[in-house]
Amino acid sequence: MKTENEHESVELVDGAVVRQFARAALLAALMGAAVVATIPYPLSPAPVTLQVLVVFLAGLYLGPLWGAASIGLYLAAGAAGAPVFSGMTGGPGVLLSEPTAGFLWTFPIAALVVGLVVHRGLALRDPADVPLATVVAGLTAGLILTYVGGTSWFAWLIGTSLTEAAVAVAIPFVPADLLKMAAAIVIVRSGAIDTV
Amino acid sequence: MIEFRSVTYGFDDVPVLADVSLTLADGEFVVLAGANGSGKTTLLRHCNGLLDPDSGTVLVDGRSVAENPVAARTNVGMVFQHPRDQFVAATVGADVAFGPENLGLAREEIDRRVETALEAVNMTGRNAERIDSLSGGEQSRVAIAGALAMDPTHLVLDEPFTGLDEPARRSVVERLEALSRSGTGIVVATHDLRDVVGLADRVIAMQDGQVAVDTPPEQGLEGLETLGIRVPEVVSGLE
Amino acid sequence: MLPYEPDDTLAHRLDPRSKLAVQMGFAIAALSHTTPGALLACTLLTGAIMVTTRVPLGRTLAAYRVALVVLVAGPLVTTLSLGSPWLDPSEGVGPALASYRALLVLLVSAAYVRSTPVRDSRAAIQRTIPGKPGRLLGAGIALVFRFLPVLRADLRTIREAMAARLGTERSALERASTTGVLGLSRAFTRADRLALAMQARCFSWNPTLPTLSFSRVDVPAFALAGALVLSVLL
């Protein structure tokens, strides 16, 4: 028999928070799994993954806060050693000195921006009901941000000019990223996924 | 003891539970039967406050579940369908420790509860194993251990046999029988009675959000077939 | 990929927080110096860390091959120019040294991963970041490790199902969007079940924290980390 006040100090996490948190954690795991979901792409020395698509989906379906938290969680798990970065690597050093880590650092901000533009604030709405132009604007802003982050990091780390950096890590990937943007739009218009 | 007093609950004005009153005593082995959509799952989720009734009250050991969710969740351990999606850690020991850690217990007490819970499901000494490497039946048993680590008086299982093969089902049933013998109240929701009816003290059948049948299994299970519940031959033959 | 491996090296006995401090200190020191002398010192330190942690060099380099390609490509790009002399190797020296120090940081990081189990990293985060963010971060990292193999299997199933239905003839767009829809809806279905199970097990803001304790071996590790950070002033 339990005493009256045995667990009085336990502060339960609110059910709505648990639900968003679980979705954010699983989307972070999906982001990690997507590192092996590659599409063949001739312009790149490394296979092109669907990770940018997952960043888009984070902003679209989890909104700005949980979307950014989800991608942040992905980075934290990778830093803790989960094999979720390109080439299935992990560890804190990847975030500190990988030549393309600038993309990684900008991903949570991109999810935040996509979420803010599409949901027009912190309350979630169904992306299928959002005007197409707004969705495109949000995704474009997010994508440009990742290019800015990825290019400037590379230029700083390796000591190249911004143009050289863009030639090395951004420009070759534009067509592939536009494809992922189109895929995100197809997904939104299909209305197949619900927000909480 | 779990008590439902005139519990009504609905989604979008469609009643899922309609004025259900029911008492589940300590130590009882109850089989909750009913077709899909009969309200079994919804009823169970009221036992630990995952759902709150629109009207009426649910009490666990005399205390309102809505007002004391922590007490309800520690006294009523719950295991859902799809055990694979219920684990919070990659290894067995770390997962079973999740409940007692949430209660803020001392580390020694947590370790003791993990050992006891794993022993109760025949998984002693397998703390370090990866959950992903376990068979379906083993995963079900670890999920049960995760609930037992809360030290509950009741263990509630929603369709625990879905997707399990015959030996795996038997290993789970065997553990439920042992837990029941040691005094834990067991509630198993299922649409298929064959695995558990032999252990039941009581069979409750739901239909359209109401209790349609509430009987010891040795009396009158013949009405259950009409409710879309599979009644095993061997039991029908007992009458 | 080179996961955590149980062992009894010095690094395995260190508290994860002191290992993270060394990692950060090393990255700061390496990334703020490009002189050959400093890089030699960093190389020797990296070698010492790798040997004491028993990190296999060949397998580690193979694991980081994607990063290596970019680290080599970067300096090469800078040697090219859109006009005479078209190719100027001297332009590439600075970037090549910069690439090299980045590689050293990756190797030190491999030592962290090999010597640190998830629960230690998680404990370090939960004990360092206070309050609700630390709680969610700690629990979330455990969930990512738990569900990574599950969702990888989901994506594999989706790919195989697409291939079985004439998938190779589908457009890249159709494949990407189908993978996205199916992958995310499965992940969310699992998440909704997980959320119920976590609530049933009293998921709380104030759980018992994972145990961690510093020992005497952590003192020199922190001293090393401090010295590395101070080397920026040299």
Coordinates of C-alpha atoms in Angstrom, one line a residue, chain B residues 2-143:
Chain B
I2 CA -9.9 0.7 -9.8
E3 CA -13.4 2.2 -9.8
F4 CA -15.3 3.7 -12.7
R5 CA -18.3 5.8 -11.6
S6 CA -20.8 6.7 -14.4
V7 CA -17.9 7.5 -16.8
T8 CA -18.9 9.1 -20.1
Y9 CA -16.5 10.1 -22.7
G10 CA -16.7 11.0 -26.4
F11 CA -14.8 12.3 -29.4
D12 CA -16.6 15.0 -31.4
D13 CA -19.9 14.4 -29.6
V14 CA -19.9 10.7 -30.5
P15 CA -20.0 8.7 -27.2
V16 CA -17.2 6.2 -26.9
L17 CA -18.0 5.4 -23.2
A18 CA -21.6 5.7 -22.2
D19 CA -22.2 5.8 -18.4
V20 CA -19.8 3.0 -17.5
S21 CA -19.7 1.9 -13.8
L22 CA -17.3 -0.8 -12.9
T23 CA -15.1 -1.9 -10.0
L24 CA -11.8 -3.9 -10.6
A25 CA -10.6 -5.4 -7.3
D26 CA -7.0 -5.9 -6.2
G27 CA -5.5 -9.2 -7.3
E28 CA -8.3 -9.9 -9.8
F29 CA -7.4 -11.3 -13.3
V30 CA -9.8 -9.6 -15.7
V31 CA -10.1 -10.1 -19.4
L32 CA -11.7 -7.1 -21.1
A33 CA -13.1 -8.3 -24.4
G34 CA -14.8 -6.5 -27.2
A35 CA -14.5 -5.9 -31.0
N36 CA -12.5 -3.0 -32.4
G37 CA -14.2 0.2 -31.6
S38 CA -16.2 -1.2 -28.6
G39 CA -14.5 1.2 -26.2
K40 CA -11.9 -1.1 -24.5
T41 CA -8.9 1.1 -25.2
T42 CA -10.7 4.3 -24.2
L43 CA -11.8 2.7 -21.0
L44 CA -8.3 1.5 -20.2
R45 CA -6.8 5.0 -20.8
H46 CA -9.0 6.4 -18.1
C47 CA -7.3 4.1 -15.5
N48 CA -4.2 6.2 -15.3
G49 CA -5.5 9.6 -16.5
L50 CA -4.2 9.4 -20.1
L51 CA -7.8 10.4 -20.8
D52 CA -10.1 12.3 -18.4
P53 CA -13.8 11.6 -18.4
D54 CA -16.3 14.1 -19.8
S55 CA -18.5 13.3 -16.8
G56 CA -18.2 10.8 -13.9
T57 CA -15.1 9.9 -12.0
V58 CA -12.3 7.2 -12.0
L59 CA -10.8 6.3 -8.7
V60 CA -7.6 4.3 -8.0
D61 CA -7.4 3.1 -4.4
G62 CA -10.1 5.6 -3.5
R63 CA -8.3 8.6 -5.0
S64 CA -9.5 10.5 -8.0
V65 CA -7.2 9.8 -11.0
A66 CA -7.7 13.3 -12.5
E67 CA -6.5 14.9 -9.2
N68 CA -3.7 12.4 -8.5
P69 CA -2.3 11.3 -11.9
V70 CA 1.1 10.3 -10.4
A71 CA -0.5 8.0 -7.9
A72 CA -2.7 6.5 -10.6
R73 CA 0.2 6.0 -13.0
T74 CA 2.4 4.3 -10.3
N75 CA -0.4 2.1 -9.1
V76 CA -1.7 1.1 -12.5
G77 CA 1.2 0.1 -14.8
M78 CA 0.2 0.2 -18.5
V79 CA 1.5 -1.7 -21.5
F80 CA 0.3 -0.8 -25.0
Q81 CA 0.2 -2.5 -28.4
H82 CA 3.5 -2.3 -30.4
P83 CA 6.1 -2.7 -27.6
R84 CA 8.8 -1.6 -30.1
D85 CA 7.5 2.0 -30.0
Q86 CA 7.3 2.2 -26.2
F87 CA 11.0 2.0 -25.4
V88 CA 12.9 5.2 -24.4
A89 CA 16.4 3.8 -24.4
A90 CA 18.5 1.6 -26.6
T91 CA 19.3 -0.9 -23.9
V92 CA 17.1 -3.1 -21.6
G93 CA 18.3 -1.8 -18.2
A94 CA 18.2 1.9 -19.2
D95 CA 14.7 1.5 -20.5
V96 CA 13.3 -0.3 -17.4
A97 CA 14.9 2.4 -15.2
F98 CA 12.9 5.1 -16.9
G99 CA 9.8 5.0 -14.7
P100 CA 11.5 4.9 -11.3
E101 CA 13.9 7.7 -12.5
N102 CA 10.9 9.8 -13.3
L103 CA 9.7 9.3 -9.7
G104 CA 13.0 10.7 -8.4
L105 CA 13.9 7.6 -6.5
A106 CA 17.4 7.0 -5.1
R107 CA 19.8 5.3 -7.5
E108 CA 20.0 2.1 -5.3
E109 CA 16.2 1.8 -5.2
I110 CA 16.0 2.3 -9.0
D111 CA 18.6 -0.5 -9.5
R112 CA 16.7 -2.8 -7.1
R113 CA 13.5 -2.2 -8.9
V114 CA 15.0 -2.8 -12.3
E115 CA 16.4 -6.2 -11.0
T116 CA 13.1 -7.2 -9.5
A117 CA 11.1 -6.2 -12.7
L118 CA 13.5 -8.0 -15.0
E119 CA 13.3 -11.1 -12.8
A120 CA 9.5 -11.0 -12.9
V121 CA 9.6 -11.3 -16.7
N122 CA 12.5 -13.8 -16.9
M123 CA 15.0 -11.4 -18.3
T124 CA 17.4 -11.3 -15.3
G125 CA 21.0 -10.2 -16.1
R126 CA 20.1 -8.9 -19.6
N127 CA 20.3 -5.2 -18.6
A128 CA 23.1 -4.4 -21.1
E129 CA 21.4 -6.0 -24.2
R130 CA 20.2 -3.8 -27.0
I131 CA 16.4 -3.8 -27.3
D132 CA 16.7 -3.9 -31.0
S133 CA 18.4 -7.3 -30.8
L134 CA 15.6 -8.9 -28.8
S135 CA 12.8 -11.1 -30.2
G136 CA 9.2 -9.9 -30.3
G137 CA 8.3 -11.9 -27.2
E138 CA 11.3 -10.6 -25.3
Q139 CA 10.4 -7.0 -26.3
S140 CA 6.9 -7.5 -24.9
R141 CA 8.3 -8.8 -21.6
V142 CA 10.7 -5.9 -21.3
A143 CA 7.8 -3.5 -21.9

